[in-house]
Amino acid sequence: MSTPSPLHAVHEALSASFTDFAGWSMPLRYGSELAEHKAVRTASGLFDLSHMGEIELTGPEAAQALDFALVGKLSAVKPGKARYTMICDDEGGVLDDLVVYRLAADKYMVVANASNAATVAAALRERADGFAVEVDDRSASLALIAVQGPTSTAIIGSVTDADLDALAYYASVPSAIAGIDILLARTGYTGEDGFEVYVDGAKAPEVWRLLTEVGQEHGLLPAGLACRDTLRLEAGMPLYGNELSASFTPFDAGLGRVVKFDKPGGFVGKEALERRRDADVETKVLVGLIGSGKRAPRHGYAVLDGDGAQVGTVTSGALSPTLGHPIAMAYVPVAVSEPGTALTVDIRGTGAPVEVVKLPFYQRQA
Amino acid sequence: MSNPENLGYTTDHEWVDLADPASATVGVTKYAADALGDVVYVQLPEVGATLTTGEACGEIESTKSVSDLFAPGDGVVVEINEAVVDTPELVNTDPFGDGWLFRFRVDGEPELLTAAAYAEHTKEG
């Protein structure tokens, strides 16, 4: 039996199609996922992301504990700011990619993917042993609502007193919506400006209702996980299970920059990641591919070179709703990773020509 | 939307209108269209192609996934719906009407489910 979101009744009233995702029953779409996708690009979308994991670390050594547990340097993050980082195993394999908010000098919130939330919470507990820090998995009680899109500032601005001009990308501030305490963060996973609202699950339906009401004149549509996937793909953002997994290090994913070796003390995976950084090996890198027509390369399809030999594998792909042509991400050898390189994807037995491009596929106008 | 009583159904979620066996119409059900999500590409068999029951004869691609289209009977394709090739979303908006996929001359008698049996087949549980 999958866990319902605190907003389940709201989604049912909106006639959502549900999908089981990492043990949660979550809205896949409310009507047309293409319409929801478009709403996020041109107005705003309202997402329920309550399946994500939230783990709080509180205590005088919270920063040191996270520096040891994660590959990033979380002690360098200022209170009120957030950082994209990863948690690796001893071999340097990625256990999950994370957004970590520093809420105060001695308090952090780690946001994990739903499918890895339990693994991350367990690893953080284990790795925090010996540090003066409390680890509190709040995933079951916290809801997460995201408002993403060009009109999101107007929507959030009309329900909170928070100074949005002062709230930078990857920053958060405690705030309130109609007297309900929230953590308001300017983060997201769609390639648009947007906000994430962390709120007690019991209060989430009221916050959702208010946002829907206020959002009406700003083109806000409830948006499901189906369009979230095409949005994040257009934005060239990695998805755990597709672009990232325990069999890859951050370097393999082209995200070696998130690994900070200049931390006082060691961290889990350090030796393996140093070896990987210094290794003189033929590596594969993550690239973007674009095609023509309407048939999309998809997860698992083979990428072929000019001789028809397989050189890589597609990790994610779709017909881009915004751009109108197929887009995909794939791991390919460095030798064929230059933008402009012509490759082929085997789409169910038919060779489809594709071109290597720089990520992301879509970037919002500043 | 309920499944029209006058149609036959396959467990692969196609419907067949056998009113004229020389030109039986095939589409996918509303249930399948809803499950697929927004259809963005349809590949249909060519006119003159021979169909064998249960074998793949085309593809339906949605934002999220690609599904085979299976022949609901033996026969030969006599017409395809060009409108649905140009406007794949017809599969979502009118699966039992303008979203029809192809017509075929039926050889023999295809084994199809009644609307009631298909409804039972798609019942969640």
Coordinates of C-alpha atoms in Angstrom, one line a residue, chain A residues 62-63 73-83 100-109 166-174 183-184:
Chain A
A62 CA 26.0 20.0 12.5
A63 CA 28.3 21.7 9.9
K73 CA 31.6 21.8 2.0
L74 CA 28.4 22.6 3.9
S75 CA 30.3 24.5 6.6
A76 CA 31.0 27.2 4.0
V77 CA 27.2 27.7 3.3
K78 CA 25.9 30.8 5.0
P79 CA 22.7 30.6 7.1
G80 CA 19.8 31.3 4.8
K81 CA 21.5 29.8 1.8
A82 CA 21.2 26.4 0.1
R83 CA 23.5 24.2 -1.9
V100 CA 20.9 21.2 1.6
Y101 CA 19.5 24.3 3.3
R102 CA 21.4 26.0 6.1
L103 CA 18.6 27.2 8.3
A104 CA 20.8 28.6 11.1
A105 CA 24.4 28.4 12.3
D106 CA 23.6 25.1 14.0
K107 CA 20.8 23.8 11.8
Y108 CA 20.5 22.3 8.3
M109 CA 17.8 20.6 6.3
A166 CA 16.1 40.0 -1.2
L167 CA 15.5 36.2 -1.6
A168 CA 18.2 35.0 -4.0
Y169 CA 18.2 31.8 -6.0
Y170 CA 19.2 29.0 -3.7
A171 CA 18.2 30.9 -0.5
S172 CA 15.5 30.3 2.0
V173 CA 13.6 32.3 4.7
P174 CA 11.1 31.4 7.4
L183 CA 10.0 27.7 5.1
L184 CA 10.0 29.6 1.8

